[in-house]
XYZ file of C-alpha atoms in Angstrom:
678
model
C 19.973 -5.001 -0.074
C 16.508 -4.216 1.450
C 17.512 -0.582 2.135
C 18.721 -0.299 -1.771
C 15.588 -1.433 -2.837
C 13.384 0.762 -0.906
C 15.605 3.571 -1.864
C 15.222 2.536 -5.689
C 11.537 2.440 -5.468
C 11.531 5.724 -3.726
C 13.575 7.532 -6.443
C 11.358 5.840 -8.937
C 8.181 7.115 -7.313
C 9.616 10.696 -6.993
C 10.926 10.638 -10.539
C 7.719 9.113 -12.370
C 5.494 11.472 -10.362
C 7.680 14.724 -10.992
C 7.902 14.023 -14.763
C 4.184 12.795 -15.201
C 2.261 15.564 -17.126
C -1.109 15.807 -15.045
C -2.466 14.954 -11.790
C -4.388 11.816 -13.305
C -1.120 10.409 -14.894
C 0.613 11.136 -11.597
C -2.034 8.850 -9.842
C -1.971 6.288 -12.799
C 2.056 6.068 -12.363
C 1.762 5.514 -8.685
C -0.725 2.663 -9.396
C 1.449 1.345 -12.039
C 4.622 1.318 -9.736
C 2.313 -0.423 -6.618
C 1.273 -3.031 -9.288
C 4.369 -3.768 -11.119
C 5.367 -6.802 -8.810
C 2.535 -8.624 -10.439
C 3.833 -8.215 -13.850
C 3.676 -5.633 -16.634
C 1.011 -3.120 -17.079
C -0.730 -3.931 -13.771
C -2.026 -1.057 -11.872
C -3.247 -0.961 -8.232
C -6.604 -0.207 -7.510
C -8.588 0.706 -4.119
C -12.088 -0.377 -3.900
C -14.237 1.078 -1.050
C -15.566 -1.991 0.870
C -19.265 -2.717 0.206
C -19.417 -0.639 -2.878
C -18.378 -1.030 -6.678
C -16.340 2.268 -6.531
C -12.543 1.832 -7.361
C -9.927 4.362 -7.662
C -6.264 4.303 -8.805
C -4.138 4.985 -5.692
C -2.101 7.618 -4.800
C 0.537 8.005 -1.862
C -1.782 9.148 0.954
C -4.538 6.592 0.173
C -2.269 3.625 -0.328
C -0.611 4.129 3.234
C -3.928 4.982 5.019
C -5.912 2.301 2.891
C -9.147 4.543 3.209
C -11.100 6.687 0.941
C -13.915 8.935 2.251
C -13.094 7.336 5.746
C -14.039 3.925 4.532
C -11.567 0.961 4.460
C -10.753 -0.073 1.031
C -9.349 -3.388 -0.508
C -6.273 -3.497 -2.899
C -6.907 -5.288 -6.368
C -4.513 -5.366 -9.297
C -5.863 -5.097 -12.715
C -4.756 -4.203 -16.167
C -3.773 -0.618 -16.659
C -5.974 1.137 -19.296
C -5.034 -0.187 -22.897
C -3.779 -3.678 -21.899
C -5.208 -6.969 -21.264
C -4.081 -10.511 -20.166
C -2.985 -13.318 -21.815
C -3.372 -17.108 -20.663
C -0.269 -18.359 -19.188
C 1.378 -15.163 -18.680
C 2.150 -12.765 -15.916
C 0.750 -9.448 -15.663
C -1.010 -7.785 -18.757
C 1.575 -7.799 -21.628
C -0.909 -7.448 -24.499
C -2.203 -4.109 -25.744
C -6.028 -4.404 -26.218
C -6.793 -4.801 -30.011
C -7.674 -1.449 -31.638
C -11.184 -1.613 -32.985
C -13.760 1.146 -33.674
C -15.666 2.995 -30.719
C -18.627 0.815 -31.129
C -16.801 -2.627 -30.378
C -14.557 -0.773 -27.823
C -17.618 -0.087 -25.837
C -18.311 -3.776 -25.347
C -14.787 -4.616 -23.717
C -14.646 -1.614 -21.513
C -17.630 -1.975 -19.174
C -20.137 0.022 -21.347
C -21.985 -2.594 -23.011
C -25.281 -0.826 -22.023
C -23.937 2.116 -23.835
C -23.280 -0.074 -26.787
C -26.745 -1.557 -26.892
C -28.353 1.694 -26.431
C -26.310 3.202 -29.362
C -27.599 0.394 -31.546
C -30.890 0.941 -30.578
C -30.602 4.945 -31.137
C -29.166 3.900 -34.629
C -25.793 5.426 -33.712
C -23.918 2.380 -34.340
C -23.035 3.261 -38.105
C -21.968 6.741 -36.917
C -19.594 5.093 -34.168
C -18.264 2.254 -36.450
C -17.515 4.607 -39.417
C -14.853 7.071 -40.250
C -14.181 10.126 -37.959
C -12.356 11.150 -34.733
C -14.593 11.005 -31.847
C -14.431 11.090 -27.904
C -17.260 9.138 -26.325
C -17.936 9.774 -22.523
C -19.698 6.276 -22.171
C -21.714 5.876 -19.075
C -20.732 2.419 -17.397
C -23.341 -0.487 -17.100
C -23.966 0.571 -13.428
C -24.503 4.305 -14.461
C -27.548 3.203 -16.642
C -28.763 0.950 -13.802
C -28.761 3.672 -11.559
C -30.723 5.959 -13.777
C -34.270 6.792 -12.434
C -36.723 4.685 -14.074
C -38.990 7.721 -15.217
C -36.048 9.318 -16.892
C -34.845 6.099 -18.756
C -38.242 5.193 -19.795
C -38.532 8.696 -21.265
C -35.208 8.077 -23.560
C -36.154 4.631 -24.543
C -39.585 5.633 -25.570
C -38.438 7.847 -28.078
C -35.045 6.241 -29.180
C -34.726 8.500 -32.575
C -34.623 11.562 -30.818
C -34.520 11.602 -27.092
C -32.065 8.658 -26.618
C -29.983 9.662 -29.545
C -29.701 13.343 -28.332
C -28.575 12.127 -24.979
C -25.834 9.907 -26.555
C -24.786 12.604 -28.712
C -24.411 14.936 -25.719
C -21.835 12.343 -24.372
C -19.818 12.750 -27.708
C -17.238 15.478 -28.748
C -16.291 15.641 -32.516
C -12.547 15.209 -31.719
C -10.036 13.007 -30.258
C -9.494 14.187 -26.688
C -6.988 11.976 -24.227
C -6.947 12.514 -20.451
C -4.062 14.963 -21.018
C -6.389 17.178 -23.163
C -8.980 17.378 -20.287
C -7.760 20.378 -18.431
C -9.244 21.916 -15.261
C -12.039 24.323 -16.146
C -12.005 23.644 -19.862
C -15.317 23.141 -21.715
C -15.923 21.316 -24.950
C -18.857 21.501 -27.501
C -20.901 18.182 -27.482
C -22.539 16.890 -30.677
C -25.844 17.630 -29.379
C -26.512 21.257 -30.334
C -22.876 22.197 -29.522
C -24.085 22.189 -25.838
C -20.680 22.270 -23.789
C -19.257 19.605 -21.818
C -17.746 20.654 -18.535
C -14.212 19.116 -17.616
C -12.651 19.328 -14.194
C -9.204 17.976 -13.594
C -8.542 17.868 -9.612
C -5.077 17.929 -8.033
C -6.127 14.306 -6.689
C -6.146 12.962 -10.164
C -10.076 12.770 -10.480
C -11.256 13.921 -13.704
C -15.206 14.469 -14.184
C -17.186 15.743 -16.957
C -20.385 17.320 -15.981
C -19.551 16.063 -12.301
C -19.640 12.547 -13.602
C -16.121 10.771 -12.583
C -13.935 9.076 -15.504
C -13.568 5.413 -14.224
C -11.774 4.270 -17.142
C -9.768 6.751 -19.237
C -8.053 6.697 -22.572
C -9.514 3.523 -24.048
C -8.198 4.082 -27.630
C -10.285 3.168 -30.716
C -9.517 3.309 -34.362
C -11.942 6.325 -34.589
C -11.533 8.026 -31.543
C -11.322 7.590 -27.735
C -13.887 6.197 -25.084
C -13.805 7.301 -21.463
C -16.118 5.506 -19.117
C -17.927 7.636 -16.915
C -19.870 6.779 -13.560
C -23.200 8.416 -14.398
C -25.450 9.218 -17.317
C -25.057 12.859 -18.003
C -27.593 15.562 -18.989
C -27.273 18.842 -20.874
C -26.482 22.066 -18.769
C -28.428 25.060 -19.973
C -28.909 27.093 -17.179
C -26.536 29.074 -14.769
C -26.142 28.674 -11.143
C -28.710 31.436 -10.250
C -31.573 29.873 -12.309
C -31.448 27.106 -9.953
C -32.066 29.117 -6.708
C -34.451 31.443 -8.806
C -36.826 28.366 -10.100
C -36.781 26.186 -7.090
C -39.590 26.896 -4.319
C -37.201 24.811 -1.767
C -34.832 27.782 -2.011
C -37.250 30.601 -1.757
C -35.562 32.127 1.339
C -32.196 31.783 -0.127
C -33.419 33.738 -3.223
C -34.570 36.618 -1.611
C -31.456 36.814 0.666
C -29.334 36.516 -2.581
C -31.610 39.489 -3.928
C -31.122 41.696 -0.834
C -27.423 40.985 -0.747
C -26.812 42.159 -4.341
C -25.333 38.831 -5.383
C -27.616 37.802 -8.345
C -25.622 39.671 -11.052
C -22.266 37.583 -9.621
C -24.372 34.248 -9.808
C -25.246 34.853 -13.240
C -21.857 35.766 -14.476
C -19.111 33.509 -16.040
C -17.209 31.556 -13.216
C -16.644 28.324 -11.816
C -18.598 28.657 -8.464
C -19.607 25.929 -5.972
C -22.727 26.902 -4.021
C -24.034 25.102 -0.959
C -27.545 26.163 -0.982
C -29.515 25.913 2.312
C -33.018 25.289 1.759
C -35.936 26.996 3.620
C -35.763 24.303 6.092
C -31.982 25.075 6.741
C -33.300 28.869 7.291
C -36.077 27.878 9.665
C -33.611 26.012 12.135
C -32.103 29.307 13.108
C -33.385 31.139 16.151
C -35.605 33.869 14.629
C -33.926 36.758 16.451
C -30.511 35.742 15.154
C -31.875 35.271 11.654
C -33.803 38.458 11.453
C -30.646 40.492 12.798
C -28.540 38.853 9.786
C -31.182 39.261 7.341
C -31.623 42.761 8.117
C -27.882 43.490 8.248
C -26.497 43.764 4.532
C -22.884 43.368 5.749
C -23.480 40.085 7.917
C -25.891 38.833 5.104
C -23.282 39.085 2.436
C -20.747 37.355 4.461
C -23.189 34.663 5.385
C -24.118 34.042 1.835
C -20.476 34.225 0.694
C -19.478 31.861 3.272
C -21.642 29.330 1.135
C -19.802 29.883 -2.132
C -16.394 28.314 -3.107
C -13.904 30.074 -5.358
C -13.667 26.701 -7.481
C -16.001 24.204 -8.692
C -16.189 21.324 -6.436
C -18.178 18.162 -7.758
C -18.876 15.482 -5.092
C -17.065 12.932 -6.883
C -13.972 14.887 -6.740
C -13.607 14.616 -2.869
C -11.995 11.538 -1.599
C -10.767 13.133 1.842
C -11.282 16.206 4.121
C -9.993 19.160 2.229
C -10.041 22.906 3.374
C -11.359 25.269 0.609
C -11.624 28.857 0.331
C -14.855 30.677 0.551
C -15.638 34.093 -1.185
C -16.041 35.401 2.229
C -12.332 34.630 2.837
C -12.400 31.793 5.325
C -12.256 28.110 4.623
C -14.917 25.158 4.720
C -13.744 21.665 5.259
C -15.327 19.753 2.465
C -15.063 15.911 2.811
C -16.777 12.737 2.585
C -18.141 9.839 4.746
C -18.733 7.096 2.671
C -21.287 8.070 -0.026
C -22.075 11.170 1.866
C -20.423 14.542 1.184
C -19.687 16.394 4.314
C -19.163 20.100 5.343
C -17.298 20.817 8.517
C -17.408 17.206 9.288
C -21.332 17.115 9.128
C -23.284 15.165 6.365
C -25.735 17.960 5.709
C -25.727 17.705 1.978
C -29.268 16.736 0.676
C -29.015 16.884 -2.958
C -25.425 17.022 -4.942
C -24.082 18.066 -8.191
C -26.789 20.380 -9.777
C -24.583 21.414 -12.368
C -24.871 25.176 -14.000
C -23.023 26.637 -16.934
C -21.014 28.543 -14.592
C -20.755 26.363 -11.355
C -22.494 23.500 -9.198
C -24.969 23.639 -6.425
C -25.225 21.291 -3.535
C -28.574 21.509 -1.493
C -27.766 21.676 2.408
C -30.203 21.143 5.165
C -28.397 23.538 7.545
C -27.459 26.915 7.510
C -23.761 27.751 7.860
C -22.868 30.870 9.706
C -19.395 32.411 9.664
C -17.961 34.217 12.876
C -18.076 37.382 10.814
C -21.827 37.388 11.035
C -22.175 36.730 14.835
C -22.457 38.941 17.622
C -19.803 38.567 20.529
C -22.459 36.743 22.497
C -23.215 34.520 19.544
C -19.402 33.860 19.147
C -19.158 32.879 22.746
C -22.013 30.638 22.769
C -20.655 28.709 19.902
C -17.202 28.092 21.628
C -15.869 25.804 24.369
C -15.980 28.641 26.832
C -19.453 27.906 28.243
C -18.857 28.976 31.985
C -17.354 32.184 31.238
C -20.213 33.039 28.802
C -22.882 32.252 31.327
C -21.225 34.300 34.041
C -20.917 37.464 31.437
C -24.624 37.110 31.255
C -25.299 36.608 34.875
C -23.181 39.969 35.507
C -25.565 42.116 33.238
C -22.829 42.334 30.486
C -25.221 40.436 27.830
C -26.460 43.750 26.188
C -22.812 44.862 25.478
C -22.001 41.301 23.825
C -25.227 41.266 21.779
C -25.197 44.870 20.645
C -23.181 46.844 17.948
C -20.359 48.291 20.125
C -16.743 47.533 18.915
C -15.431 45.453 21.520
C -12.964 42.403 22.335
C -13.994 39.904 24.768
C -11.316 38.021 26.754
C -12.980 34.810 27.526
C -11.318 32.272 29.765
C -11.418 28.536 29.441
C -13.784 26.558 31.494
C -10.986 25.220 33.544
C -9.815 28.529 34.510
C -12.650 28.907 36.893
C -13.145 27.048 40.141
C -15.835 24.588 40.423
C -19.284 26.296 41.905
C -18.250 29.844 41.201
C -21.000 32.206 42.048
C -21.733 36.012 41.103
C -20.458 38.499 43.436
C -19.964 42.173 43.312
C -16.067 41.710 42.800
C -16.627 39.210 39.999
C -18.964 41.519 38.138
C -16.269 43.934 38.338
C -13.549 41.561 37.263
C -15.678 40.422 34.051
C -16.243 43.984 33.247
C -12.256 44.032 32.807
C -12.314 41.359 30.584
C -14.197 43.480 27.978
C -11.756 46.022 25.850
C -13.298 48.992 24.342
C -12.258 48.181 20.729
C -12.213 45.565 18.332
C -8.778 44.106 17.826
C -6.988 41.251 16.556
C -4.079 39.142 18.008
C -1.987 39.920 15.087
C -1.944 43.800 15.828
C -1.099 43.569 19.388
C 2.651 44.588 20.350
C 4.665 44.465 23.620
C 3.959 47.180 25.922
C 0.647 48.181 24.345
C -2.018 49.365 26.752
C -5.609 48.206 26.387
C -8.688 49.937 27.931
C -11.490 48.089 29.609
C -15.072 48.743 30.038
C -14.331 48.820 33.685
C -12.167 51.897 33.051
C -8.433 50.395 33.596
C -5.817 49.669 31.470
C -4.376 46.381 30.647
C -0.672 45.643 29.282
C 0.244 43.249 26.482
C 3.299 40.972 26.622
C 4.825 39.281 23.774
C 7.063 36.337 24.311
C 8.633 33.879 21.952
C 5.569 31.125 21.983
C 2.791 33.158 23.702
C 0.965 36.439 23.607
C -0.503 37.658 26.721
C -2.648 40.468 28.344
C -1.569 40.835 31.824
C -1.441 37.216 33.440
C -3.802 35.635 30.667
C -2.291 34.265 27.481
C -4.305 33.595 24.262
C -4.746 30.049 23.781
C -6.788 29.900 20.565
C -7.177 31.615 17.190
C -9.157 34.878 17.327
C -12.800 34.866 16.466
C -13.765 38.011 14.643
C -17.397 38.632 14.855
C -19.672 41.435 13.175
C -18.784 44.019 15.554
C -16.228 42.348 17.986
C -13.476 39.845 18.521
C -12.946 37.049 21.105
C -9.674 36.273 22.604
C -9.762 32.763 24.352
C -7.244 33.049 27.329
C -5.910 30.325 29.746
C -6.608 32.405 32.984
C -8.970 34.618 34.545
C -7.599 38.066 34.283
C -5.649 39.386 37.201
C -5.714 43.246 36.923
C -2.602 44.929 38.330
C -3.611 46.356 41.975
C -0.621 48.895 43.019
C 3.066 48.467 43.065
C 4.926 45.521 43.460
C 5.665 46.913 47.183
C 1.648 47.338 47.442
C 1.150 43.770 46.514
C 3.415 42.248 48.899
C 2.357 44.356 51.658
C -1.235 43.243 51.009
C -0.322 39.653 51.447
C 0.577 38.304 54.909
C 2.684 35.592 53.510
C 5.447 38.156 52.579
C 5.814 40.027 55.719
C 9.292 39.034 56.331
C 10.210 39.715 52.764
C 8.638 43.332 53.527
C 10.901 43.582 56.122
C 13.996 42.474 54.312
C 13.265 44.923 51.450
C 13.100 47.657 53.669
C 16.224 46.666 55.508
C 18.097 46.308 52.151
C 17.164 49.642 51.310
C 14.959 48.445 48.299
C 11.753 49.852 48.865
C 12.222 52.799 46.507
C 13.179 50.388 43.762
C 9.971 48.104 44.189
C 7.880 51.227 43.854
C 9.633 52.659 40.860
C 7.942 52.382 37.546
C 9.733 49.205 36.341
C 9.282 46.985 34.805
C 10.252 44.321 37.288
C 9.536 40.593 37.811
C 10.009 39.484 41.541
C 10.239 36.003 42.623
C 9.251 36.577 46.217
C 10.337 34.189 49.083
C 7.346 33.453 51.459
C 7.559 33.607 55.170
C 7.951 29.939 55.151
C 10.889 30.027 52.622
C 12.694 32.620 55.215
C 11.737 30.137 58.236
C 13.489 27.083 56.508
C 16.759 28.753 56.615
C 18.573 27.949 59.727
C 18.025 30.312 62.341
C 21.781 31.385 62.632
C 22.186 31.891 58.914
C 18.697 34.075 58.838
C 19.715 36.277 61.626
C 23.095 36.896 59.914
C 21.608 37.466 56.553
C 19.000 40.057 58.010
C 21.898 41.850 59.931
C 23.851 42.566 56.951
C 21.832 44.844 54.456
C 24.557 44.697 51.853
C 24.669 40.802 51.603
C 20.704 41.021 51.953
C 20.343 43.214 49.083
C 22.606 41.029 46.962
C 20.479 37.719 47.847
C 17.202 39.952 47.217
C 18.276 41.152 43.753
C 19.141 37.646 42.764
C 15.479 37.230 43.004
C 14.510 40.356 40.847
C 14.854 41.201 37.126
C 14.155 44.104 35.179
C 11.676 43.030 32.727
C 8.034 41.341 33.241
C 7.651 37.553 32.791
C 4.314 36.286 33.440
C 3.998 32.429 33.763
C 2.501 32.073 30.480
C 5.939 33.310 28.747
C 7.936 30.460 30.466
C 8.974 27.682 27.902
C 10.902 24.516 28.591
C 14.072 26.561 28.796
C 13.760 30.184 29.567
C 16.530 32.435 30.990
C 16.203 35.511 32.715
C 19.031 38.150 33.968
C 18.590 38.899 37.616
C 19.577 42.392 39.147
C 22.660 40.759 40.360
C 24.394 37.453 39.820
C 24.222 34.831 36.889
C 21.040 34.266 34.952
C 18.073 32.221 36.478
C 17.233 29.135 34.762
C 13.238 28.874 34.247
C 11.190 26.001 32.877
C 7.598 25.032 33.215
C 6.713 21.077 34.276
C 3.057 20.113 35.001
C 1.792 23.470 34.848
C 4.212 24.692 37.567
C 7.151 27.252 36.960
C 10.622 26.240 38.491
C 13.352 28.709 38.929
C 16.736 27.049 39.279
C 14.683 24.154 40.338
C 12.596 26.108 43.008
C 8.918 25.826 42.537
C 6.563 28.735 42.221
C 3.846 28.344 44.968
C 1.603 31.121 43.249
C 2.395 33.080 39.889
C 1.298 36.088 38.434
C 0.394 38.402 41.374
C 0.237 41.593 38.836
C 1.504 44.891 39.939
C 1.258 48.258 38.070
C 5.019 48.089 37.676
C 5.482 44.431 37.360
C 4.600 40.976 38.443
C 5.198 38.928 41.608
C 5.659 35.007 41.686
C 5.635 33.598 45.033
C 8.288 31.022 45.857
C 8.578 28.700 48.782
C 12.358 28.674 48.968
C 15.398 31.133 48.647
C 16.510 30.648 45.157
C 20.312 29.958 45.016
C 22.679 29.776 42.032
C 22.725 26.267 40.512
C 26.119 24.754 40.765
C 27.738 24.554 37.299
C 29.055 21.085 36.270
C 32.827 21.270 35.259
C 33.765 18.725 32.916
C 37.190 18.534 30.675
C 39.376 16.255 29.567
C 42.645 15.436 31.411
C 45.847 14.358 30.015
C 47.385 11.305 31.516
C 50.711 13.401 32.516
C 48.628 15.924 34.473
C 46.347 13.376 36.388
C 48.561 14.085 39.430
C 46.409 17.124 40.421
C 43.430 14.458 40.972
C 43.617 12.808 44.162
C 41.748 9.549 43.932
C 39.563 8.822 46.739
C 37.963 5.684 45.935
C 35.848 3.739 43.210
C 32.302 3.976 42.713
C 30.294 2.049 39.897
C 33.310 1.449 37.761
C 34.100 5.043 37.989
C 36.935 6.838 40.178
C 35.740 9.492 42.708
C 38.514 12.256 42.665
C 39.335 15.415 44.255
C 40.747 18.304 42.399
C 43.207 20.208 43.749
C 42.646 23.058 41.253
C 38.944 23.535 41.848
C 38.685 22.146 45.204
C 35.778 20.068 44.690
C 35.068 16.219 44.119
C 34.431 14.794 40.769
C 34.406 11.642 38.709
C 37.240 10.276 36.433
C 36.420 8.081 33.491
C 38.873 6.854 30.840
C 37.379 6.536 27.391
C 39.106 6.449 24.118
C 42.416 6.485 25.617
C 41.601 9.946 27.370
C 40.720 10.593 31.104
C 37.680 12.949 31.771
C 36.685 14.635 34.617
C 33.188 15.693 35.714
C 32.743 17.751 38.756
C 29.985 16.983 41.056
C-alpha cells in the first residue's frame, strides 16, 4: 500500500508539472501537492532561516531543504486567493473579491494602501477599471533608504503619486501573462516595466521578486513585490559611462568597440568590475591585456551574460553562458550573490532598459586572455610551472608563440626534484610547436616539440595519451597557447624496443632469450609493439631445470615470448578495469588496473611505459601464463556417471571429470546437477 501511495504521488507530480502552463505555475503546483495533506488549497513554503524570505518549493529545494546554500524551514500557508475558516481544515474559502484598494490590506501590502490614500490614488484604485498593481510589501517600504522615502512622502501629490503609478499597468496581467523578457507600459508616462519569468519559477518586475501573485480584485489584480521599484530610463552603457567608479571599465569598453552593443536593444547582464577590481591585477598583466584588442574583448565579453539575470532569480549555483562563449557559475550564499563561488558583487540589480548591471570588486580573467605561463600559474600544476621557469623556458610561455604545453600534475614529480641538464632537455620536450585542442588529436598523430623530437598520440576508449602521459583535465586554451594537464612526466621514446631492453640490466636474460628465439629483427622492426618484458628475477623464479629446458628449445622459447608481445601500442593509461590484448601467439591477455598497478593475467607490472620508437615496454616480475578457463556446465542425472566422486567439501561434492581430466565441484540446484571445473 505504501509503494502504491508513493507511485500515485509521483504520477500526480509528473502530470501536474507537465501540464502546468508556466515555470511559476509548475512550482505552485508542486507546493500544492506538498501541502495537500494539511487540507485543501494549502501550499508548502520554504523560509530561509534567519530571514523573512519565503519561496514556493520545487523538487530540488524540497529534498535539499536549502535555498542559496542556507537551511530552510517548511511552513504551510494558504495558496494565493484562499483563506482559512474557523474550525475547518486547510484553506477552503476563496478570498472575498473586493477592489484593489481593499485587496492591498489583506495581502501584506498595508503600507502601499496607506501611501495610496495619502497620494490620493485611493479613488482611482477603488473605482472602475482593470489594473495590475505591483504592490511593494510592507517590508519593501521599510527597507527603502530614508532619503528616498522622505523625498517621496514630502511631495505626495507628485513624487509619491508618480512612484505608485509606475507600479501600475492599465490592464489585468495574471502570472501567465508575465512572459520572460516582456515589457508593459506603466501608468507613469508609459515608462516600461520589465518582466522576467525564470525557469525556476521566479518572476521579477524590474528585478523585484513577486512574493504573492495573482491576488484578484474586482477591478484588476495585485502582485506583491519585495521592493519598491523605480523608473528605468537609461541603457546599460549609460551606467558605465556616468559612474566614476567604472572609469577604467568605460575606457576598456570604448577600446574594445563594445559601446554600440551595450547601447543596443537586448537583455544583457553585465558584471561591471570597478576601478578597484582592475587595480588588483598585476600591472604587467593588465597592461598586456589592455593593449591587446583580442584579449581585451574576450575579457569584457566574459563579464557579460547573454540573458538578463536579476539577483533575486538565483536560488542555487547555475552555469550561465557569457558572450565570450564560456560559462560563469552564478550562485548565491545567503543574501550574497556569487560568481564562480566568490561573493565579489558589491552592488546588485542596477537596471537599464536593455539589461542589468552588477558591480564586482574582482576582475574575471578568462583563459582566452591569458598567456601559457598565466594559465599554468592559475592551475594545480605548481611544481611543473616552477620547473619550466627554472629551466629558462619562461619566455616561451609568456610570449606570443603558438604552443601547447604538457604540464604534469604535482604528484607526478618526486619530492625534492632539482634542476639538471637532463631535466631541462626533458621539459623542453613537454612544449609542442603548435597550439592544439585535445579534440583535434587522433591516433598515430605525431607532434613536434621545442626539443626537436616527435611525440605520438594514442587514443583509447577512456583516455587520450601523448606517449606515456595521458590528459586528465579539460584543455585550457589561452591567448596564444593551450595547456594539457597530464598524469605523468613525459618519457620520450629512446631507440627501438631492443635498444630499450639492452640499455637496462634488468632485461639481460630476456635479451639473450630474444636472440636465441630469433626475434631480434622483430623487436627492431617499425612495429607497433607492446612487450611485457620479464625481468631477470622473473626468469630466475622458474625452476632451474624448466629454465634450462626452455632456453634450449628456440621454438618453444619463441612461443612463450610471443605470448608476451602484441602488435599494437598500449600504454598504462589506456588500461581500464577490463582490457583485452591479442598477443602474437596464444589466447588474449586479460589486463586491468588496480591501485595504480597494471596486471596482465594477474601478473603485476613492476615498471610501466618504457617508451620506444616502435612501441612500449612494460617490465613484469613473472613469466605470464594463460589463465585457466573455468568450465561450468549442467550435468544431466543420467550422465553423472562420467564424474568420479572424490569426497564432500563444504556441502559440495568434489568430483573428477573423465572427459576433461580435471577436478571440479558438483552442486545440485533446482533439480539439476551443475559442475564447475577448478
